[in-house]
Amino acid sequence: MRSHLLNDMTAERYRRSVTEGVERVANRLATTRRPFTGVTPDELAPVVSAIDLDRPLGDASAALDELEDVYLRDAVYFHSPRYLAHLNCPVVIPAVLGEAVLSAVNSSLDTWDQSAGGTLIERRLIDWTAQRIGLGPAADGVFTSGGTQSNLQALLLARQEAKTTDLAKLRIFSSECSHFSVQKSATLLGLGPEAVVSIPVDRDKRMQTVALAAELERCRAEGLVPMAVVATAGTTDFGSIDPLPEIAELAGLYETWMHVDAAYGCGLLVSPARRHLLDGIEHADSVTVDYHKSFFQPVSSSAVLVRDAATLRHATYHADYLNPRPTVEVGAPPASGGLRGSIPNQVDKSLQTTRRFDALKLWMTLRVMGADGVGQLFDEVCDLTAAGWELLAADPRYDVVVRPQLSTLVYRYIPRSVTDPVLIDRANLHARKALFASGEAVVAGTKVGGRQYLKFTLLNPETTTEDIAAVLDLIAGHAEQFLGENLVHAS
Ligand SMILES: *Cc1c(COP(=O)(O)O)cnc(C)c1O
């Protein structure tokens, strides 16, 4: 069994099996445009259950053959131009290379003595990202598992920096379109059930700053304490970007922490054409970025950045076995001040202990493609989305919600002959399900004003306007078929 450990004797076999695995995926993508087979849990579960885990195959090729049946054939492929559903991206190849290397070395980024150069690479990328944001010389941050964790950590820091320890008094302000992890974080942080104040959005789904100002004022008048304002730079449903400069001004006025959730919109940091959409983000106290959304990185790859490195001390705990007190460096400025002879232990800044070297994927991506290369891909999908909006707006079969700033389109099928809103909801729901079952395309759904809508999240530069038009025809077909059957029954 030792022959399965990676060492100089087994490297060639490792190389072959990794290559074979990646090749199988690539071949699959080359031979079908479909994102999915339409398999159901009832069909697939018995196939997975039938595998006898106590009887190993002993051989990577045999295991890959078996994997075709239990996973590869029926997986949902984000690389397909007709996968238009959630905030998942096809991945760039340099990142896949980084993934293979980081798993093979298996560095853990908690302490220097488990990572060495990995720690320095992560710190460079944190500095690079902070600089792109414009956070200033004292900035720092750390890679995380995703936007949910980044938001939790940012709000933890905000709670510790708040002007009261009375948790029941703390309030977080975020738009009604902000991500649900804001509410989840508030609960995990022990805040009261009323802690998150939901601010209404305007027609373009951006936070109404007049309402924010009124809520901040009311908070103060009631003797409560504003803990944080969360601005979303790219809402999950609409890709809308809250007015960052105005929000920054209000956060300053009320002396509260400003967090920008740019989990989705972070790709704009490298966009040659659209960087200005993030103007004002430089005022943030903390920022969430998900490289695994708009930087075309494999899951997981995310970071939380902070304006003031010293605030990360709120995540610092010591263990004799890992990061004992004398060797740690707490809150020292990162690159600007150098390492100052101390041992850089990233665990001092993280909610995690053992932690993947996800930074390597972004590093390889930047070293091969460059920031502009990534940004151009994101610009392409934003351009495609603008074209998709034109299609939808001109199509009498559809109602489309907002002109997109990023790469989502929210719309619904509106039959000419039917006015019952409940039936229209059901027709849209049915169309989404039928499309998924057919495997021809995958789209998402959401609600707007209580009504059922459908959603495209366009993160694949290979998707074309023809793909969008074709999927809209498929949806219309499924919806019409449903209405045909149900109107017959009704009459
Ligand atoms: C996706 C998303 C998150 C959560 O990020 P995960 O990486 O899925 O944990 C948070 N905020 C916004 C705006 C998002 O779109």
Short mmCIF file of C-alpha atoms and ligand atoms in Angstrom, two decimals:
data_model
loop_
_atom_site.label_atom_id
_atom_site.label_comp_id
_atom_site.label_asym_id
_atom_site.label_seq_id
_atom_site.Cartn_x
_atom_site.Cartn_y
_atom_site.Cartn_z
CA MET A 1 0.00 0.00 0.00
CA ARG A 2 3.01 2.26 0.44
CA SER A 3 3.17 2.30 -3.34
CA HIS A 4 0.19 4.68 -3.27
CA LEU A 5 2.05 7.40 -1.39
CA LEU A 6 3.49 10.18 -3.51
CA ASN A 7 7.27 9.96 -3.64
CA ASP A 8 9.99 9.94 -6.25
CA MET A 9 9.24 6.31 -7.12
CA THR A 10 5.53 6.88 -7.70
CA ALA A 11 5.70 10.32 -9.35
CA GLU A 12 5.36 8.94 -12.87
CA ARG A 13 2.25 6.96 -11.95
CA TYR A 14 0.81 10.01 -10.18
CA ARG A 15 1.48 12.13 -13.25
CA ARG A 16 -0.26 9.61 -15.49
CA SER A 17 -3.33 9.25 -13.31
CA VAL A 18 -3.76 13.00 -12.77
CA THR A 19 -3.40 13.53 -16.53
CA GLU A 20 -5.89 10.78 -17.23
CA GLY A 21 -8.42 12.26 -14.81
CA VAL A 22 -8.18 15.76 -16.31
CA GLU A 23 -8.29 14.30 -19.83
CA ARG A 24 -11.48 12.43 -19.13
CA VAL A 25 -13.15 15.64 -18.03
CA ALA A 26 -11.80 17.53 -21.06
CA ASN A 27 -12.97 14.79 -23.46
CA ARG A 28 -16.40 14.83 -21.93
CA LEU A 29 -16.59 18.58 -22.43
CA ALA A 30 -15.42 18.21 -26.01
CA THR A 31 -18.08 15.66 -26.92
CA THR A 32 -21.19 17.26 -25.45
CA ARG A 33 -22.58 20.74 -25.09
CA ARG A 34 -25.10 19.61 -22.54
CA PRO A 35 -24.45 20.73 -18.97
CA PHE A 36 -26.31 17.77 -17.47
CA THR A 37 -27.83 14.38 -18.22
CA GLY A 38 -31.01 15.06 -16.26
CA VAL A 39 -30.37 12.14 -13.91
CA THR A 40 -32.59 12.02 -10.81
CA PRO A 41 -31.47 11.24 -7.25
CA ASP A 42 -33.59 8.07 -7.42
CA GLU A 43 -31.72 6.89 -10.48
CA LEU A 44 -28.23 7.74 -9.27
CA ALA A 45 -28.41 6.84 -5.57
CA PRO A 46 -28.51 3.05 -6.16
CA VAL A 47 -25.43 3.29 -8.39
CA VAL A 48 -23.48 5.01 -5.62
CA SER A 49 -24.87 2.70 -2.94
CA ALA A 50 -23.85 -0.39 -4.90
CA ILE A 51 -20.15 0.43 -4.62
CA ASP A 52 -18.46 -1.80 -2.04
CA LEU A 53 -16.09 0.57 -0.27
CA ASP A 54 -14.37 -2.33 1.47
CA ARG A 55 -13.30 -3.81 -1.85
CA PRO A 56 -10.78 -1.41 -3.39
CA LEU A 57 -9.96 -1.60 -7.08
CA GLY A 58 -6.28 -0.99 -6.42
CA ASP A 59 -5.82 0.83 -9.69
CA ALA A 60 -6.44 4.45 -10.66
CA SER A 61 -7.70 3.69 -14.18
CA ALA A 62 -10.24 1.20 -12.88
CA ALA A 63 -11.35 3.72 -10.26
CA LEU A 64 -11.73 6.37 -12.96
CA ASP A 65 -13.79 3.94 -15.07
CA GLU A 66 -16.04 3.38 -12.11
CA LEU A 67 -16.18 7.13 -11.48
CA GLU A 68 -17.71 7.59 -14.92
CA ASP A 69 -20.80 5.79 -13.63
CA VAL A 70 -21.06 7.30 -10.18
CA TYR A 71 -20.09 10.87 -10.99
CA LEU A 72 -18.48 12.06 -14.21
CA ARG A 73 -21.21 11.05 -16.64
CA ASP A 74 -23.96 12.77 -14.67
CA ALA A 75 -22.16 15.70 -13.06
CA VAL A 76 -23.36 19.24 -13.67
CA TYR A 77 -20.80 20.90 -15.93
CA PHE A 78 -20.24 24.62 -15.43
CA HIS A 79 -17.99 24.54 -18.49
CA SER A 80 -20.98 23.96 -20.72
CA PRO A 81 -22.10 27.12 -22.55
CA ARG A 82 -25.64 26.24 -21.54
CA TYR A 83 -25.02 26.09 -17.81
CA LEU A 84 -26.56 29.46 -16.92
CA ALA A 85 -27.71 28.90 -13.37
CA HIS A 86 -25.76 29.76 -10.24
CA LEU A 87 -22.64 31.77 -9.45
CA ASN A 88 -20.30 29.02 -10.59
CA CYS A 89 -17.60 29.54 -13.15
CA PRO A 90 -15.74 27.37 -15.59
CA VAL A 91 -12.15 27.23 -14.36
CA VAL A 92 -9.02 28.46 -16.09
CA ILE A 93 -6.37 25.82 -16.71
CA PRO A 94 -3.51 27.53 -14.81
CA ALA A 95 -5.69 27.31 -11.70
CA VAL A 96 -6.26 23.58 -12.25
CA LEU A 97 -2.50 23.18 -12.46
CA GLY A 98 -2.16 25.09 -9.19
CA GLU A 99 -4.79 22.81 -7.65
CA ALA A 100 -2.85 19.68 -8.62
CA VAL A 101 0.40 21.08 -7.21
CA LEU A 102 -1.07 22.34 -3.94
CA SER A 103 -2.79 19.03 -3.28
CA ALA A 104 0.35 17.08 -4.11
CA VAL A 105 2.54 19.14 -1.76
CA ASN A 106 -0.34 19.44 0.73
CA SER A 107 0.94 22.57 2.45
CA SER A 108 -1.14 23.85 5.31
CA LEU A 109 -1.21 27.60 5.59
CA ASP A 110 -1.73 27.87 9.33
CA THR A 111 1.93 28.17 10.27
CA TRP A 112 5.17 28.99 8.54
CA ASP A 113 6.61 25.65 9.55
CA GLN A 114 3.88 23.90 7.52
CA SER A 115 4.07 26.05 4.42
CA ALA A 116 7.14 28.31 4.10
CA GLY A 117 6.88 29.91 0.64
CA GLY A 118 3.17 29.20 0.56
CA THR A 119 2.69 31.71 3.36
CA LEU A 120 4.65 34.35 1.46
CA ILE A 121 2.72 33.72 -1.76
CA GLU A 122 -0.58 34.06 0.09
CA ARG A 123 0.61 37.31 1.67
CA ARG A 124 1.69 38.70 -1.69
CA LEU A 125 -1.74 37.97 -3.15
CA ILE A 126 -3.47 39.54 -0.16
CA ASP A 127 -1.32 42.65 -0.61
CA TRP A 128 -2.00 42.61 -4.34
CA THR A 129 -5.75 42.39 -3.82
CA ALA A 130 -5.72 45.07 -1.11
CA GLN A 131 -3.79 47.34 -3.44
CA ARG A 132 -6.28 46.74 -6.27
CA ILE A 133 -9.03 47.73 -3.84
CA GLY A 134 -7.04 50.73 -2.61
CA LEU A 135 -7.14 49.88 1.09
CA GLY A 136 -3.91 51.68 1.95
CA PRO A 137 -0.57 50.74 3.52
CA ALA A 138 -1.89 49.15 6.74
CA ALA A 139 -4.14 46.65 4.93
CA ASP A 140 -4.02 42.91 5.42
CA GLY A 141 -6.28 39.89 5.14
CA VAL A 142 -6.38 36.17 4.72
CA PHE A 143 -7.70 33.55 2.33
CA THR A 144 -10.90 31.81 3.39
CA SER A 145 -13.11 28.96 2.24
CA GLY A 146 -15.70 31.27 0.67
CA GLY A 147 -17.74 34.42 0.88
CA THR A 148 -19.81 33.07 3.74
CA GLN A 149 -16.73 32.67 5.91
CA SER A 150 -15.26 35.98 4.73
CA ASN A 151 -18.46 37.80 5.68
CA LEU A 152 -18.55 36.06 9.06
CA GLN A 153 -14.98 37.05 9.81
CA ALA A 154 -15.48 40.65 8.70
CA LEU A 155 -18.54 40.97 10.91
CA LEU A 156 -16.69 39.34 13.82
CA LEU A 157 -14.05 42.07 13.54
CA ALA A 158 -16.77 44.72 13.29
CA ARG A 159 -18.46 43.36 16.41
CA GLN A 160 -15.19 43.50 18.36
CA GLU A 161 -14.52 47.05 17.15
CA ALA A 162 -18.04 48.24 17.98
CA LYS A 163 -18.59 50.81 20.69
CA THR A 164 -20.49 48.51 23.02
CA THR A 165 -20.20 44.96 24.31
CA ASP A 166 -23.96 44.81 24.78
CA LEU A 167 -24.71 42.51 21.85
CA ALA A 168 -28.45 43.15 22.02
CA LYS A 169 -27.83 46.78 21.08
CA LEU A 170 -25.80 46.15 17.95
CA ARG A 171 -27.29 46.69 14.50
CA ILE A 172 -26.07 45.70 11.04
CA PHE A 173 -27.46 47.53 8.01
CA SER A 174 -27.61 45.78 4.67
CA SER A 175 -29.89 45.93 1.67
CA GLU A 176 -32.84 43.62 1.23
CA CYS A 177 -30.86 42.06 -1.64
CA SER A 178 -27.76 41.32 0.46
CA HIS A 179 -26.55 37.75 0.85
CA PHE A 180 -28.20 35.57 3.51
CA SER A 181 -24.81 34.95 5.11
CA VAL A 182 -25.11 38.42 6.68
CA GLN A 183 -28.13 37.24 8.69
CA LYS A 184 -26.46 33.91 9.40
CA SER A 185 -23.31 35.66 10.66
CA ALA A 186 -25.35 37.90 12.94
CA THR A 187 -26.88 34.83 14.56
CA LEU A 188 -23.54 33.03 14.86
CA LEU A 189 -22.04 36.16 16.44
CA GLY A 190 -24.66 36.11 19.16
CA LEU A 191 -26.50 39.23 18.06
CA GLY A 192 -30.21 39.60 18.68
CA PRO A 193 -32.92 38.49 16.24
CA GLU A 194 -33.51 42.12 15.24
CA ALA A 195 -29.83 42.81 14.59
CA VAL A 196 -29.94 42.99 10.81
CA VAL A 197 -31.82 46.04 9.56
CA SER A 198 -32.95 45.46 5.99
CA ILE A 199 -32.65 48.56 3.82
CA PRO A 200 -34.93 48.80 0.78
CA VAL A 201 -33.49 48.92 -2.72
CA ASP A 202 -34.29 51.18 -5.65
CA ARG A 203 -35.58 50.07 -9.06
CA ASP A 204 -32.10 48.92 -10.01
CA LYS A 205 -31.87 46.80 -6.84
CA ARG A 206 -29.30 49.09 -5.23
CA MET A 207 -29.49 50.10 -1.60
CA GLN A 208 -31.46 53.32 -1.06
CA THR A 209 -29.05 55.52 0.82
CA VAL A 210 -31.80 57.90 1.92
CA ALA A 211 -33.41 54.96 3.71
CA LEU A 212 -30.03 53.93 5.11
CA ALA A 213 -29.48 57.42 6.52
CA ALA A 214 -32.93 57.36 8.11
CA GLU A 215 -32.33 53.94 9.69
CA LEU A 216 -28.92 54.96 11.02
CA GLU A 217 -30.47 58.06 12.55
CA ARG A 218 -33.30 56.04 14.07
CA CYS A 219 -30.78 53.56 15.48
CA ARG A 220 -28.91 56.37 17.20
CA ALA A 221 -32.11 58.01 18.46
CA GLU A 222 -33.21 54.73 20.03
CA GLY A 223 -29.91 54.38 21.90
CA LEU A 224 -28.81 51.44 19.75
CA VAL A 225 -25.33 51.05 18.25
CA PRO A 226 -24.60 50.72 14.54
CA MET A 227 -22.08 47.88 14.27
CA ALA A 228 -21.62 47.69 10.52
CA VAL A 229 -23.02 48.76 7.20
CA VAL A 230 -22.75 45.98 4.63
CA ALA A 231 -22.67 47.23 1.05
CA THR A 232 -23.03 44.60 -1.63
CA ALA A 233 -20.90 45.00 -4.75
CA GLY A 234 -22.75 42.55 -6.95
CA THR A 235 -25.93 41.19 -5.39
CA THR A 236 -26.32 37.46 -5.86
CA ASP A 237 -29.60 37.75 -7.74
CA PHE A 238 -29.20 40.94 -9.75
CA GLY A 239 -25.49 41.74 -9.81
CA SER A 240 -26.43 45.22 -8.63
CA ILE A 241 -23.79 47.33 -6.91
CA ASP A 242 -24.82 49.45 -3.95
CA PRO A 243 -23.77 53.14 -4.12
CA LEU A 244 -20.42 52.71 -2.41
CA PRO A 245 -19.30 56.37 -2.09
CA GLU A 246 -22.56 57.46 -0.45
CA ILE A 247 -22.56 54.45 1.87
CA ALA A 248 -18.95 55.18 2.84
CA GLU A 249 -19.90 58.73 3.72
CA LEU A 250 -22.75 57.57 5.95
CA ALA A 251 -20.57 54.93 7.61
CA GLY A 252 -18.05 57.69 8.37
CA LEU A 253 -20.72 60.02 9.69
CA TYR A 254 -22.11 57.40 12.06
CA GLU A 255 -18.64 56.04 12.90
CA THR A 256 -19.54 52.53 11.92
CA TRP A 257 -17.64 49.74 10.19
CA MET A 258 -18.10 49.55 6.44
CA HIS A 259 -17.98 46.07 4.96
CA VAL A 260 -18.19 45.57 1.21
CA ASP A 261 -19.40 42.15 0.14
CA ALA A 262 -17.77 41.90 -3.28
CA ALA A 263 -18.01 38.10 -3.40
CA TYR A 264 -19.46 38.41 -6.88
CA GLY A 265 -18.30 41.82 -8.08
CA CYS A 266 -14.63 41.33 -7.22
CA GLY A 267 -13.86 40.43 -10.84
CA LEU A 268 -14.24 44.15 -11.56
CA LEU A 269 -10.96 44.69 -9.68
CA VAL A 270 -9.16 43.33 -12.76
CA SER A 271 -11.63 44.45 -15.43
CA PRO A 272 -10.00 46.65 -18.07
CA ALA A 273 -13.40 48.16 -18.97
CA ARG A 274 -15.46 48.27 -15.77
CA ARG A 275 -13.21 48.91 -12.77
CA HIS A 276 -14.97 52.24 -12.15
CA LEU A 277 -18.12 50.38 -11.06
CA LEU A 278 -16.28 49.66 -7.79
CA ASP A 279 -15.38 53.29 -7.10
CA GLY A 280 -15.76 53.91 -3.38
CA ILE A 281 -14.73 50.38 -2.35
CA GLU A 282 -11.42 51.87 -1.21
CA HIS A 283 -13.24 53.39 1.79
CA ALA A 284 -14.18 49.99 3.19
CA ASP A 285 -12.95 48.68 6.53
CA SER A 286 -13.27 45.15 5.19
CA VAL A 287 -13.98 43.51 1.85
CA THR A 288 -15.07 40.01 0.84
CA VAL A 289 -13.81 38.68 -2.49
CA ASP A 290 -14.66 35.30 -4.03
CA TYR A 291 -12.02 34.41 -6.57
CA HIS A 292 -14.07 31.26 -7.16
CA LYS A 293 -16.83 33.37 -8.68
CA SER A 294 -15.50 36.07 -10.97
CA PHE A 295 -11.79 35.16 -11.18
CA PHE A 296 -12.57 31.77 -12.78
CA GLN A 297 -10.93 29.84 -9.92
CA PRO A 298 -11.92 26.36 -8.73
CA VAL A 299 -13.85 26.14 -5.46
CA SER A 300 -12.67 27.09 -2.94
CA SER A 301 -10.84 30.39 -3.20
CA SER A 302 -11.91 33.49 -1.32
CA ALA A 303 -10.43 36.15 0.91
CA VAL A 304 -11.33 38.76 3.47
CA LEU A 305 -9.34 41.99 3.33
CA VAL A 306 -9.14 44.64 6.04
CA ARG A 307 -8.04 48.27 5.98
CA ASP A 308 -6.25 47.97 9.34
CA ALA A 309 -4.16 44.85 9.92
CA ALA A 310 -4.42 45.37 13.67
CA THR A 311 -8.12 44.46 13.62
CA LEU A 312 -7.22 40.90 12.66
CA ARG A 313 -6.01 40.39 16.25
CA HIS A 314 -9.63 39.61 17.10
CA ALA A 315 -9.10 36.29 15.34
CA THR A 316 -5.82 35.56 17.15
CA TYR A 317 -5.64 32.72 19.67
CA HIS A 318 -2.57 30.83 20.77
CA ALA A 319 -1.75 27.18 21.23
CA ASP A 320 1.54 25.97 22.65
CA TYR A 321 1.82 23.26 20.02
CA LEU A 322 1.16 25.56 17.08
CA ASN A 323 1.73 29.30 17.43
CA PRO A 324 3.03 30.00 20.94
CA ARG A 325 3.06 33.64 22.00
CA PRO A 326 6.71 34.68 21.66
CA THR A 327 6.97 33.87 17.97
CA VAL A 328 3.77 35.47 16.78
CA GLU A 329 3.46 38.76 15.09
CA VAL A 330 0.19 40.46 15.87
CA GLY A 331 -1.10 43.18 13.63
CA ALA A 332 2.25 44.29 12.24
CA PRO A 333 1.93 45.88 8.83
CA PRO A 334 2.58 43.12 6.29
CA ALA A 335 4.64 43.97 3.22
CA SER A 336 5.45 47.56 4.02
CA GLY A 337 7.12 46.76 7.32
CA GLY A 338 8.60 43.50 6.06
CA LEU A 339 8.53 40.44 8.25
CA ARG A 340 10.82 42.01 10.86
CA GLY A 341 12.47 38.77 11.75
CA SER A 342 9.28 37.33 13.24
CA ILE A 343 7.66 34.11 12.13
CA PRO A 344 4.59 34.72 9.96
CA ASN A 345 1.86 32.39 11.13
CA GLN A 346 -1.30 32.94 9.11
CA VAL A 347 -3.40 31.05 11.67
CA ASP A 348 -3.23 34.22 13.77
CA LYS A 349 -5.48 35.88 11.20
CA SER A 350 -7.83 33.05 10.33
CA LEU A 351 -10.97 31.38 11.66
CA GLN A 352 -9.59 28.11 10.33
CA THR A 353 -6.59 26.13 11.57
CA THR A 354 -5.47 23.60 8.96
CA ARG A 355 -6.02 25.50 5.74
CA ARG A 356 -5.63 24.81 2.02
CA PHE A 357 -3.08 26.68 -0.05
CA ASP A 358 -5.84 28.01 -2.33
CA ALA A 359 -3.77 31.10 -3.06
CA LEU A 360 -1.56 29.02 -5.36
CA LYS A 361 -4.36 28.73 -7.92
CA LEU A 362 -4.68 32.50 -8.21
CA TRP A 363 -0.90 32.83 -8.25
CA MET A 364 -0.54 30.44 -11.20
CA THR A 365 -3.42 32.19 -12.96
CA LEU A 366 -1.83 35.62 -12.62
CA ARG A 367 1.61 34.31 -13.59
CA VAL A 368 0.27 32.68 -16.75
CA MET A 369 -2.60 34.93 -17.85
CA GLY A 370 -2.08 38.14 -15.96
CA ALA A 371 -4.72 40.23 -14.24
CA ASP A 372 -5.92 41.74 -17.53
CA GLY A 373 -6.44 38.25 -18.93
CA VAL A 374 -8.80 37.37 -16.09
CA GLY A 375 -10.49 40.76 -16.25
CA GLN A 376 -11.09 40.43 -19.99
CA LEU A 377 -12.92 37.15 -19.40
CA PHE A 378 -15.15 38.84 -16.84
CA ASP A 379 -15.75 41.76 -19.22
CA GLU A 380 -16.76 39.28 -21.91
CA VAL A 381 -19.48 37.76 -19.74
CA CYS A 382 -20.69 41.22 -18.73
CA ASP A 383 -20.88 42.21 -22.42
CA LEU A 384 -22.73 38.98 -23.19
CA THR A 385 -25.19 39.77 -20.40
CA ALA A 386 -25.84 43.25 -21.79
CA ALA A 387 -26.61 41.62 -25.15
CA GLY A 388 -28.84 39.08 -23.41
CA TRP A 389 -30.74 41.92 -21.78
CA GLU A 390 -31.41 43.45 -25.20
CA LEU A 391 -32.75 40.09 -26.38
CA LEU A 392 -35.06 39.75 -23.39
CA ALA A 393 -36.22 43.35 -23.44
CA ALA A 394 -37.20 43.01 -27.11
CA ASP A 395 -38.96 39.67 -26.60
CA PRO A 396 -42.69 40.04 -25.89
CA ARG A 397 -42.73 36.58 -24.29
CA TYR A 398 -40.59 37.78 -21.39
CA ASP A 399 -40.53 40.32 -18.61
CA VAL A 400 -36.96 41.18 -17.56
CA VAL A 401 -36.28 42.85 -14.23
CA VAL A 402 -33.22 45.10 -14.22
CA ARG A 403 -30.66 46.24 -16.73
CA PRO A 404 -27.60 44.29 -15.57
CA GLN A 405 -24.42 45.84 -14.18
CA LEU A 406 -22.64 42.48 -14.01
CA SER A 407 -23.66 39.12 -15.44
CA THR A 408 -27.11 38.09 -14.21
CA LEU A 409 -30.48 38.37 -15.89
CA VAL A 410 -33.72 37.91 -13.97
CA TYR A 411 -36.81 37.42 -16.10
CA ARG A 412 -40.02 35.49 -16.38
CA TYR A 413 -42.12 34.00 -19.10
CA ILE A 414 -45.37 35.91 -19.63
CA PRO A 415 -47.92 34.02 -21.70
CA ARG A 416 -50.12 36.15 -23.91
CA SER A 417 -53.31 34.28 -23.10
CA VAL A 418 -53.02 33.90 -19.32
CA THR A 419 -53.35 36.53 -16.60
CA ASP A 420 -53.60 34.37 -13.45
CA PRO A 421 -50.31 35.20 -11.65
CA VAL A 422 -50.27 31.90 -9.77
CA LEU A 423 -50.52 29.95 -13.00
CA ILE A 424 -47.74 32.06 -14.51
CA ASP A 425 -45.59 31.32 -11.45
CA ARG A 426 -46.22 27.61 -11.89
CA ALA A 427 -45.48 27.74 -15.61
CA ASN A 428 -42.09 29.35 -14.92
CA LEU A 429 -41.29 26.86 -12.17
CA HIS A 430 -42.28 24.01 -14.44
CA ALA A 431 -40.14 25.33 -17.29
CA ARG A 432 -37.09 25.46 -15.04
CA LYS A 433 -37.64 21.91 -13.79
CA ALA A 434 -38.39 20.51 -17.23
CA LEU A 435 -35.28 22.13 -18.64
CA PHE A 436 -33.15 20.65 -15.85
CA ALA A 437 -34.68 17.22 -16.40
CA SER A 438 -33.93 17.45 -20.12
CA GLY A 439 -30.30 18.30 -19.36
CA GLU A 440 -30.24 20.69 -22.32
CA ALA A 441 -29.61 23.72 -20.17
CA VAL A 442 -29.59 24.68 -16.49
CA VAL A 443 -31.08 27.95 -15.29
CA ALA A 444 -31.76 29.26 -11.80
CA GLY A 445 -34.88 30.70 -10.22
CA THR A 446 -35.67 33.37 -7.68
CA LYS A 447 -38.55 35.48 -6.46
CA VAL A 448 -39.17 39.14 -7.18
CA GLY A 449 -42.01 40.86 -5.36
CA GLY A 450 -43.31 37.45 -4.31
CA ARG A 451 -43.55 36.20 -7.91
CA GLN A 452 -41.58 33.35 -9.47
CA TYR A 453 -38.80 34.47 -11.79
CA LEU A 454 -36.02 32.70 -13.65
CA LYS A 455 -32.38 33.67 -13.62
CA PHE A 456 -29.33 33.39 -15.84
CA THR A 457 -25.97 33.81 -14.16
CA LEU A 458 -23.60 34.15 -17.09
CA LEU A 459 -20.03 33.32 -16.11
CA ASN A 460 -18.96 31.31 -19.12
CA PRO A 461 -17.18 33.33 -21.82
CA GLU A 462 -18.00 30.51 -24.26
CA THR A 463 -21.73 31.14 -23.98
CA THR A 464 -23.09 33.08 -26.96
CA THR A 465 -26.21 35.14 -27.57
CA GLU A 466 -27.37 32.22 -29.75
CA ASP A 467 -27.17 29.99 -26.67
CA ILE A 468 -29.25 32.51 -24.73
CA ALA A 469 -31.83 32.75 -27.53
CA ALA A 470 -32.01 28.97 -27.82
CA VAL A 471 -32.54 28.52 -24.09
CA LEU A 472 -35.27 31.17 -24.09
CA ASP A 473 -37.05 29.21 -26.83
CA LEU A 474 -36.73 26.00 -24.80
CA ILE A 475 -38.17 27.71 -21.72
CA ALA A 476 -41.06 29.14 -23.71
CA GLY A 477 -41.77 25.69 -25.13
CA HIS A 478 -41.87 24.04 -21.69
CA ALA A 479 -44.00 26.84 -20.24
CA GLU A 480 -46.48 26.69 -23.13
CA GLN A 481 -46.77 22.94 -22.86
CA PHE A 482 -47.51 23.24 -19.15
CA LEU A 483 -50.11 25.95 -19.72
CA GLY A 484 -51.69 23.97 -22.52
CA GLU A 485 -52.19 20.97 -20.24
CA ASN A 486 -53.36 23.01 -17.25
CA LEU A 487 -55.75 25.27 -19.14
CA VAL A 488 -57.42 22.22 -20.66
CA HIS A 489 -57.90 20.80 -17.16
CA ALA A 490 -59.19 24.11 -15.84
CA SER A 491 -61.85 24.54 -18.54
C1 LIG B 1 -21.92 33.79 -3.21
C2 LIG B 1 -22.05 34.95 -2.32
C3 LIG B 1 -21.69 34.85 -0.97
C4 LIG B 1 -21.31 33.53 -0.33
O1 LIG B 1 -20.11 33.06 -0.83
P1 LIG B 1 -19.74 31.51 -0.76
O2 LIG B 1 -18.41 31.48 -1.40
O3 LIG B 1 -20.81 30.79 -1.52
O4 LIG B 1 -19.72 31.12 0.67
C5 LIG B 1 -21.74 35.99 -0.21
N1 LIG B 1 -22.14 37.16 -0.73
C6 LIG B 1 -22.51 37.29 -2.02
C7 LIG B 1 -22.96 38.62 -2.54
C8 LIG B 1 -22.49 36.18 -2.86
O5 LIG B 1 -22.88 36.29 -4.13
#
